[in-house]
GROMACS .gro file of C-alpha atoms in nm:
model
  341
    1MET     CA    1  10.243  11.834  10.325
    2THR     CA    2  10.375  12.021  10.624
    3SER     CA    3  10.570  11.985  10.941
    4SER     CA    4  10.431  12.048  11.006
    5ALA     CA    5  10.390  11.765  10.685
    6THR     CA    6  10.661  11.886  10.527
    7PRO     CA    7  10.615  12.222  10.551
    8ALA     CA    8  10.933  13.131  11.376
    9ALA     CA    9  10.677  13.381  11.471
   10ALA     CA   10  10.492  13.167  11.228
   11GLU     CA   11  10.140  13.081  11.128
   12GLY     CA   12   9.989  13.162  11.463
   13GLY     CA   13  10.212  12.983  11.714
   14GLY     CA   14  10.473  13.079  11.969
   15ARG     CA   15  10.804  12.899  12.008
   16ALA     CA   16  10.939  12.657  12.259
   17GLY     CA   17  11.283  12.500  12.262
   18PRO     CA   18  11.404  12.395  11.917
   19ALA     CA   19  11.308  12.056  11.784
   20ALA     CA   20  11.400  11.936  11.435
   21ASP     CA   21  11.338  12.146  11.126
   22VAL     CA   22  11.137  11.873  10.957
   23GLY     CA   23  11.083  12.088  10.649
   24ARG     CA   24  11.452  12.062  10.568
   25TRP     CA   25  11.425  11.683  10.553
   26PHE     CA   26  11.184  11.726  10.263
   27ALA     CA   27  11.385  11.988  10.077
   28THR     CA   28  11.455  11.897   9.717
   29ALA     CA   29  11.763  11.696   9.625
   30THR     CA   30  11.797  11.863   9.285
   31ARG     CA   31  12.087  12.071   9.413
   32LYS     CA   32  12.411  11.883   9.349
   33PRO     CA   33  12.605  11.788   9.665
   34LEU     CA   34  12.895  12.030   9.702
   35ASP     CA   35  13.163  11.760   9.675
   36ALA     CA   36  13.003  11.566   9.387
   37PRO     CA   37  13.124  11.605   9.027
   38GLY     CA   38  12.893  11.654   8.732
   39PRO     CA   39  12.551  11.814   8.695
   40ALA     CA   40  12.278  11.823   8.956
   41ARG     CA   41  12.063  11.514   8.980
   42GLY     CA   42  11.712  11.453   9.103
   43GLY     CA   43  11.361  11.546   9.000
   44PRO     CA   44  11.216  11.874   8.879
   45ARG     CA   45  11.262  12.173   9.107
   46ARG     CA   46  10.954  12.329   9.264
   47GLN     CA   47  10.919  12.695   9.349
   48ALA     CA   48  11.072  12.768   9.687
   49TRP     CA   49  10.843  12.815   9.986
   50GLY     CA   50  10.904  13.081  10.247
   51PRO     CA   51  10.752  13.394  10.402
   52MET     CA   52  10.495  13.569  10.183
   53GLU     CA   53  10.629  13.893  10.037
   54GLY     CA   54  10.443  14.197  10.163
   55ALA     CA   55  10.242  13.993  10.414
   56ASP     CA   56  10.114  14.176  10.721
   57TYR     CA   57  10.248  13.960  11.004
   58GLY     CA   58  10.204  14.043  11.371
   59ARG     CA   59   9.850  14.188  11.359
   60ARG     CA   60   9.617  14.133  11.655
   61SER     CA   61   9.240  14.127  11.620
   62PRO     CA   62   9.054  14.340  11.877
   63ALA     CA   63   8.901  14.162  12.176
   64ASP     CA   64   8.543  14.211  12.056
   65GLU     CA   65   8.618  14.025  11.732
   66VAL     CA   66   8.786  13.742  11.920
   67ASP     CA   67   8.483  13.716  12.151
   68ALA     CA   68   8.243  13.727  11.856
   69ALA     CA   69   8.420  13.431  11.699
   70LEU     CA   70   8.382  13.225  12.015
   71ALA     CA   71   8.013  13.318  12.033
   72LEU     CA   72   7.971  13.195  11.676
   73LEU     CA   73   8.130  12.858  11.761
   74ARG     CA   74   7.996  12.813  12.113
   75ASP     CA   75   7.792  12.501  12.192
   76ARG     CA   76   7.783  12.369  11.837
   77PRO     CA   77   7.978  12.079  11.682
   78VAL     CA   78   8.289  12.218  11.517
   79ALA     CA   79   8.537  12.062  11.274
   80VAL     CA   80   8.886  12.202  11.335
   81LEU     CA   81   9.144  12.223  11.056
   82THR     CA   82   9.502  12.290  11.170
   83GLY     CA   83   9.832  12.368  11.002
   84ALA     CA   84  10.197  12.418  11.085
   85GLY     CA   85  10.131  12.720  11.305
   86MET     CA   86   9.995  12.487  11.572
   87SER     CA   87  10.338  12.329  11.620
   88THR     CA   88  10.573  12.627  11.609
   89GLY     CA   89  10.523  12.648  11.986
   90SER     CA   90  10.673  12.299  12.004
   91GLY     CA   91  10.982  12.411  11.814
   92LEU     CA   92  10.877  12.278  11.472
   93PRO     CA   93  10.919  12.553  11.209
   94ASP     CA   94  10.661  12.608  10.937
   95TYR     CA   95  10.682  12.682  10.566
   96ARG     CA   96  10.504  13.018  10.535
   97GLY     CA   97  10.558  13.212  10.859
   98ARG     CA   98  10.754  13.535  10.867
   99GLU     CA   99  11.070  13.356  10.987
  100ALA     CA  100  11.031  13.045  10.772
  101VAL     CA  101  11.343  12.932  10.584
  102PRO     CA  102  11.279  12.933  10.206
  103ARG     CA  103  11.306  12.583  10.061
  104SER     CA  104  11.196  12.389   9.755
  105PRO     CA  105  10.989  12.089   9.871
  106MET     CA  106  11.084  11.743   9.753
  107THR     CA  107  10.817  11.577   9.541
  108TYR     CA  108  10.688  11.222   9.566
  109GLN     CA  109  10.816  11.159   9.214
  110GLU     CA  110  11.163  11.277   9.313
  111PHE     CA  111  11.174  11.054   9.621
  112ILE     CA  112  11.047  10.744   9.440
  113GLY     CA  113  11.241  10.799   9.119
  114HIS     CA  114  11.585  10.900   9.245
  115ASP     CA  115  11.817  10.712   9.477
  116LEU     CA  116  12.002  11.037   9.559
  117ALA     CA  117  11.681  11.193   9.687
  118ARG     CA  118  11.614  10.896   9.913
  119ARG     CA  119  11.971  10.896  10.044
  120ARG     CA  120  11.947  11.268  10.118
  121TYR     CA  121  11.609  11.236  10.286
  122TRP     CA  122  11.703  10.942  10.507
  123ALA     CA  123  12.043  11.090  10.597
  124ARG     CA  124  11.881  11.417  10.703
  125SER     CA  125  11.600  11.253  10.896
  126THR     CA  126  11.838  11.012  11.070
  127VAL     CA  127  12.041  11.309  11.194
  128GLY     CA  128  11.729  11.492  11.314
  129TRP     CA  129  11.507  11.208  11.432
  130GLU     CA  130  11.600  11.198  11.800
  131GLN     CA  131  11.557  11.575  11.816
  132PHE     CA  132  11.216  11.553  11.648
  133ARG     CA  133  11.101  11.282  11.887
  134ARG     CA  134  11.159  11.520  12.179
  135ALA     CA  135  10.892  11.760  12.051
  136ARG     CA  136  10.598  11.781  12.291
  137PRO     CA  137  10.254  11.944  12.262
  138GLY     CA  138  10.273  12.320  12.293
  139PRO     CA  139  10.029  12.564  12.451
  140ALA     CA  140   9.811  12.580  12.138
  141HIS     CA  141   9.766  12.201  12.130
  142ARG     CA  142   9.673  12.186  12.498
  143LEU     CA  143   9.439  12.485  12.483
  144LEU     CA  144   9.253  12.341  12.185
  145ALA     CA  145   9.207  12.012  12.368
  146ALA     CA  146   9.066  12.203  12.666
  147LEU     CA  147   8.817  12.386  12.443
  148HIS     CA  148   8.669  12.059  12.316
  149ALA     CA  149   8.532  11.981  12.659
  150THR     CA  150   8.416  12.330  12.750
  151ALA     CA  151   8.335  12.567  12.465
  152PHE     CA  152   8.240  12.347  12.172
  153PRO     CA  153   8.250  11.975  12.092
  154ASN     CA  154   8.465  11.886  11.795
  155THR     CA  155   8.369  11.634  11.530
  156ALA     CA  156   8.743  11.594  11.461
  157VAL     CA  157   9.070  11.779  11.453
  158ILE     CA  158   9.175  11.751  11.088
  159THR     CA  159   9.545  11.829  11.088
  160GLN     CA  160   9.785  11.889  10.803
  161ASN     CA  161  10.071  11.832  11.047
  162VAL     CA  162  10.258  11.501  11.069
  163ASP     CA  163  10.392  11.526  11.425
  164GLY     CA  164  10.118  11.350  11.625
  165LEU     CA  165  10.106  11.633  11.880
  166HIS     CA  166   9.728  11.684  11.874
  167ALA     CA  167   9.667  11.327  11.989
  168ALA     CA  168   9.942  11.362  12.250
  169ALA     CA  169   9.767  11.672  12.387
  170GLY     CA  170   9.438  11.486  12.425
  171SER     CA  171   9.238  11.590  12.119
  172ASP     CA  172   9.009  11.313  11.996
  173PRO     CA  173   8.932  11.218  11.728
  174VAL     CA  174   9.226  11.335  11.516
  175VAL     CA  175   9.241  11.288  11.140
  176ASP     CA  176   9.605  11.295  11.027
  177LEU     CA  177   9.534  11.424  10.679
  178HIS     CA  178   9.897  11.409  10.567
  179GLY     CA  179  10.000  11.104  10.768
  180ARG     CA  180  10.243  11.058  11.058
  181LEU     CA  181  10.622  11.079  11.062
  182ASP     CA  182  10.650  10.811  11.329
  183ARG     CA  183  10.536  10.550  11.074
  184VAL     CA  184  10.700  10.410  10.761
  185ARG     CA  185  10.508  10.260  10.469
  186CYS     CA  186  10.635  10.027  10.198
  187GLN     CA  187  10.548  10.161   9.855
  188GLN     CA  188  10.514   9.808   9.715
  189CYS     CA  189  10.334   9.592   9.974
  190ASP     CA  190  10.182   9.881  10.179
  191ALA     CA  191  10.311   9.738  10.510
  192LEU     CA  192  10.339   9.985  10.798
  193SER     CA  193  10.631   9.979  11.039
  194SER     CA  194  10.788  10.190  11.312
  195ARG     CA  195  11.009  10.486  11.227
  196THR     CA  196  11.194  10.437  11.556
  197ALA     CA  197  11.286  10.080  11.464
  198LEU     CA  198  11.402  10.196  11.120
  199HIS     CA  199  11.612  10.466  11.285
  200GLN     CA  200  11.805  10.209  11.484
  201ARG     CA  201  11.855   9.996  11.174
  202MET     CA  202  11.993  10.289  10.973
  203LEU     CA  203  12.232  10.383  11.254
  204SER     CA  204  12.370  10.030  11.247
  205MET     CA  205  12.410  10.050  10.867
  206ASN     CA  206  12.589  10.387  10.888
  207PRO     CA  207  12.826  10.364  11.186
  208GLN     CA  208  13.037  10.664  11.084
  209LEU     CA  209  12.731  10.888  11.080
  210ALA     CA  210  12.605  10.734  11.405
  211ALA     CA  211  12.933  10.818  11.577
  212ARG     CA  212  12.901  11.185  11.478
  213LEU     CA  213  12.526  11.225  11.526
  214PRO     CA  214  12.528  11.518  11.776
  215GLU     CA  215  12.788  11.708  11.572
  216LEU     CA  216  12.602  11.658  11.244
  217ALA     CA  217  12.270  11.751  11.404
  218ALA     CA  218  12.412  12.081  11.531
  219GLU     CA  219  12.560  12.164  11.189
  220ALA     CA  220  12.246  12.068  10.996
  221ALA     CA  221  12.037  12.293  11.222
  222GLN     CA  222  12.243  12.597  11.114
  223ALA     CA  223  12.337  12.527  10.752
  224PRO     CA  224  12.121  12.634  10.458
  225ASP     CA  225  11.946  12.361  10.261
  226GLY     CA  226  12.197  12.161  10.060
  227ASP     CA  227  12.502  12.295  10.246
  228ALA     CA  228  12.512  12.077  10.556
  229GLU     CA  229  12.770  11.798  10.556
  230VAL     CA  230  12.496  11.539  10.595
  231ASP     CA  231  12.364  11.643  10.252
  232ARG     CA  232  12.695  11.541  10.097
  233THR     CA  233  12.677  11.190  10.243
  234SER     CA  234  12.604  11.025   9.908
  235SER     CA  235  12.727  10.696  10.055
  236PHE     CA  236  12.445  10.687  10.313
  237ARG     CA  237  12.281  10.345  10.321
  238TYR     CA  238  11.911  10.282  10.377
  239PRO     CA  239  11.730   9.946  10.387
  240PRO     CA  240  11.452   9.809  10.167
  241CYS     CA  241  11.126   9.673  10.304
  242PRO     CA  242  11.211   9.357  10.501
  243LEU     CA  243  10.893   9.187  10.374
  244CYS     CA  244  10.909   9.245   9.999
  245GLY     CA  245  11.220   9.448   9.919
  246GLY     CA  246  11.019   9.755   9.816
  247ILE     CA  247  11.100  10.122   9.875
  248LEU     CA  248  11.035  10.245  10.228
  249LYS     CA  249  10.892  10.595  10.261
  250PRO     CA  250  10.777  10.794  10.563
  251ASP     CA  251  10.401  10.755  10.599
  252VAL     CA  252  10.338  11.118  10.508
  253VAL     CA  253  10.205  11.287  10.196
  254PHE     CA  254  10.481  11.436   9.982
  255PHE     CA  255  10.419  11.716   9.732
  256GLY     CA  256  10.281  11.562   9.416
  257GLU     CA  257  10.117  11.279   9.612
  258SER     CA  258   9.752  11.244   9.711
  259ALA     CA  259   9.632  11.183  10.064
  260ARG     CA  260   9.493  10.836  10.123
  261ARG     CA  261   9.130  10.805  10.016
  262GLU     CA  262   9.005  10.666  10.347
  263VAL     CA  263   9.172  10.950  10.539
  264VAL     CA  264   9.020  11.217  10.317
  265GLY     CA  265   8.684  11.044  10.356
  266ALA     CA  266   8.710  11.058  10.735
  267ALA     CA  267   8.794  11.428  10.718
  268PHE     CA  268   8.494  11.511  10.501
  269ALA     CA  269   8.270  11.299  10.724
  270ALA     CA  270   8.381  11.510  11.021
  271LEU     CA  271   8.302  11.826  10.828
  272GLU     CA  272   7.958  11.691  10.732
  273ALA     CA  273   7.882  11.622  11.099
  274ALA     CA  274   7.985  11.973  11.204
  275ASP     CA  275   7.792  12.299  11.215
  276ALA     CA  276   8.103  12.516  11.169
  277LEU     CA  277   8.467  12.501  11.062
  278LEU     CA  278   8.755  12.652  11.262
  279VAL     CA  279   9.091  12.692  11.087
  280LEU     CA  280   9.398  12.737  11.307
  281GLY     CA  281   9.755  12.813  11.202
  282SER     CA  282   9.735  12.740  10.830
  283SER     CA  283   9.798  12.966  10.533
  284LEU     CA  284   9.577  12.728  10.330
  285THR     CA  285   9.825  12.759  10.046
  286VAL     CA  286   9.774  12.404   9.920
  287GLN     CA  287   9.447  12.265   9.795
  288SER     CA  288   9.460  11.982  10.048
  289GLY     CA  289   9.345  12.218  10.324
  290LEU     CA  290   9.170  12.485  10.119
  291ARG     CA  291   8.911  12.238   9.990
  292PHE     CA  292   8.761  12.199  10.337
  293VAL     CA  293   8.696  12.573  10.364
  294ARG     CA  294   8.527  12.571  10.027
  295ALA     CA  295   8.323  12.263  10.116
  296ALA     CA  296   8.209  12.428  10.441
  297ARG     CA  297   8.095  12.736  10.252
  298ARG     CA  298   7.901  12.520  10.004
  299GLN     CA  299   7.727  12.365  10.305
  300ASP     CA  300   7.649  12.715  10.442
  301GLN     CA  301   7.866  12.650  10.747
  302PRO     CA  302   8.031  12.950  10.912
  303VAL     CA  303   8.411  12.949  10.881
  304VAL     CA  304   8.640  13.109  11.140
  305ILE     CA  305   9.007  13.145  11.040
  306LEU     CA  306   9.280  13.236  11.292
  307ASN     CA  307   9.630  13.281  11.155
  308ASP     CA  308   9.926  13.518  11.176
  309GLY     CA  309   9.969  13.630  10.819
  310PRO     CA  310   9.744  13.598  10.513
  311THR     CA  311   9.564  13.285  10.403
  312ARG     CA  312   9.436  13.179  10.066
  313ALA     CA  313   9.080  13.170  10.201
  314ASP     CA  314   9.062  13.511  10.372
  315ALA     CA  315   8.784  13.625  10.139
  316GLU     CA  316   8.578  13.315  10.220
  317ALA     CA  317   8.594  13.341  10.599
  318THR     CA  318   8.285  13.434  10.798
  319LEU     CA  319   8.518  13.577  11.062
  320ARG     CA  320   8.891  13.630  11.004
  321LEU     CA  321   9.104  13.663  11.318
  322HIS     CA  322   9.466  13.772  11.338
  323GLY     CA  323   9.704  13.695  11.622
  324ARG     CA  324   9.894  13.431  11.810
  325LEU     CA  325   9.710  13.106  11.851
  326GLU     CA  326   9.792  13.057  12.217
  327GLU     CA  327   9.668  13.408  12.309
  328VAL     CA  328   9.332  13.373  12.134
  329LEU     CA  329   9.274  13.015  12.248
  330ALA     CA  330   9.364  13.107  12.607
  331ARG     CA  331   9.105  13.386  12.599
  332TRP     CA  332   8.846  13.140  12.473
  333VAL     CA  333   8.933  12.882  12.741
  334HIS     CA  334   8.903  13.150  13.011
  335ALA     CA  335   8.569  13.269  12.871
  336ALA     CA  336   8.443  12.910  12.873
  337GLY     CA  337   8.521  12.886  13.243
  338ALA     CA  338   8.783  12.613  13.212
  339PRO     CA  339   9.118  12.613  13.391
  340LEU     CA  340   9.411  12.698  13.170
  341PRO     CA  341   9.610  12.383  13.090
   0.00000   0.00000   0.00000
């Protein structure tokens, strides 16, 4: 997942005011809290994510290539696949951009199997939740929504992000491939509930943390993974599911977990209904997104990829564009004769 699930002049986006670094919420808990005795606890450590070594960030494709890509997509149904670079303009950092903070993602097995991992996750996300909720659609979200009505109809925006910003900007339909952070799902009875309601409940269960929320949020925004004071709050309390007593988990796909079958089915149906695939702001590092590029190529659909920095599917793109998302999308909106949002 990315921030956008889980995982900056990042994968294509600009930057607005800072929101919450959601990726840090999902950082592994295998590192022992600094004030805890004994060996580190938690699940197996994954390789750290961060900027790609030797990657050529900051390139800009020439105007004729940008215009050729729009001509390829124009007036045909397009499936759009987006990644974390779409939301860097809303202040949500990514995993692979040139200014991304290296981190080892928490796995589903770690979260489910280790109380320490759940305490660390919920403590971090409680500190950052109000900040995250203030994130609003950025220029790239709004420009993409404008393109749907002018340059090309979309069969769906299939997003790897978990922030809900595409829907807030007016894109429709949106397939939240990796889920939504504003929802919580019980791992036993599958009941969905509101993250906002859970936030208030956890504040009431942890009054000392609640009293210091702004201070802890400021510190957590600056400290490296595992070094913020909130990470050492091993006494943090979190509730079980009120219906069955099961483990509550954010309704997003963790590393080591599969996306829900019905969601994947909706994404592939959107691709089947399209005549082309447009990829925006994703390095396509994980198979969850890469498979749609490969499926499009098997269906002989043209694939246009726009990202700042390399992607895993560069060799499979019909047209590969480099640059900032908002600059390229603004050029396309202007060429389509629509007012800039």
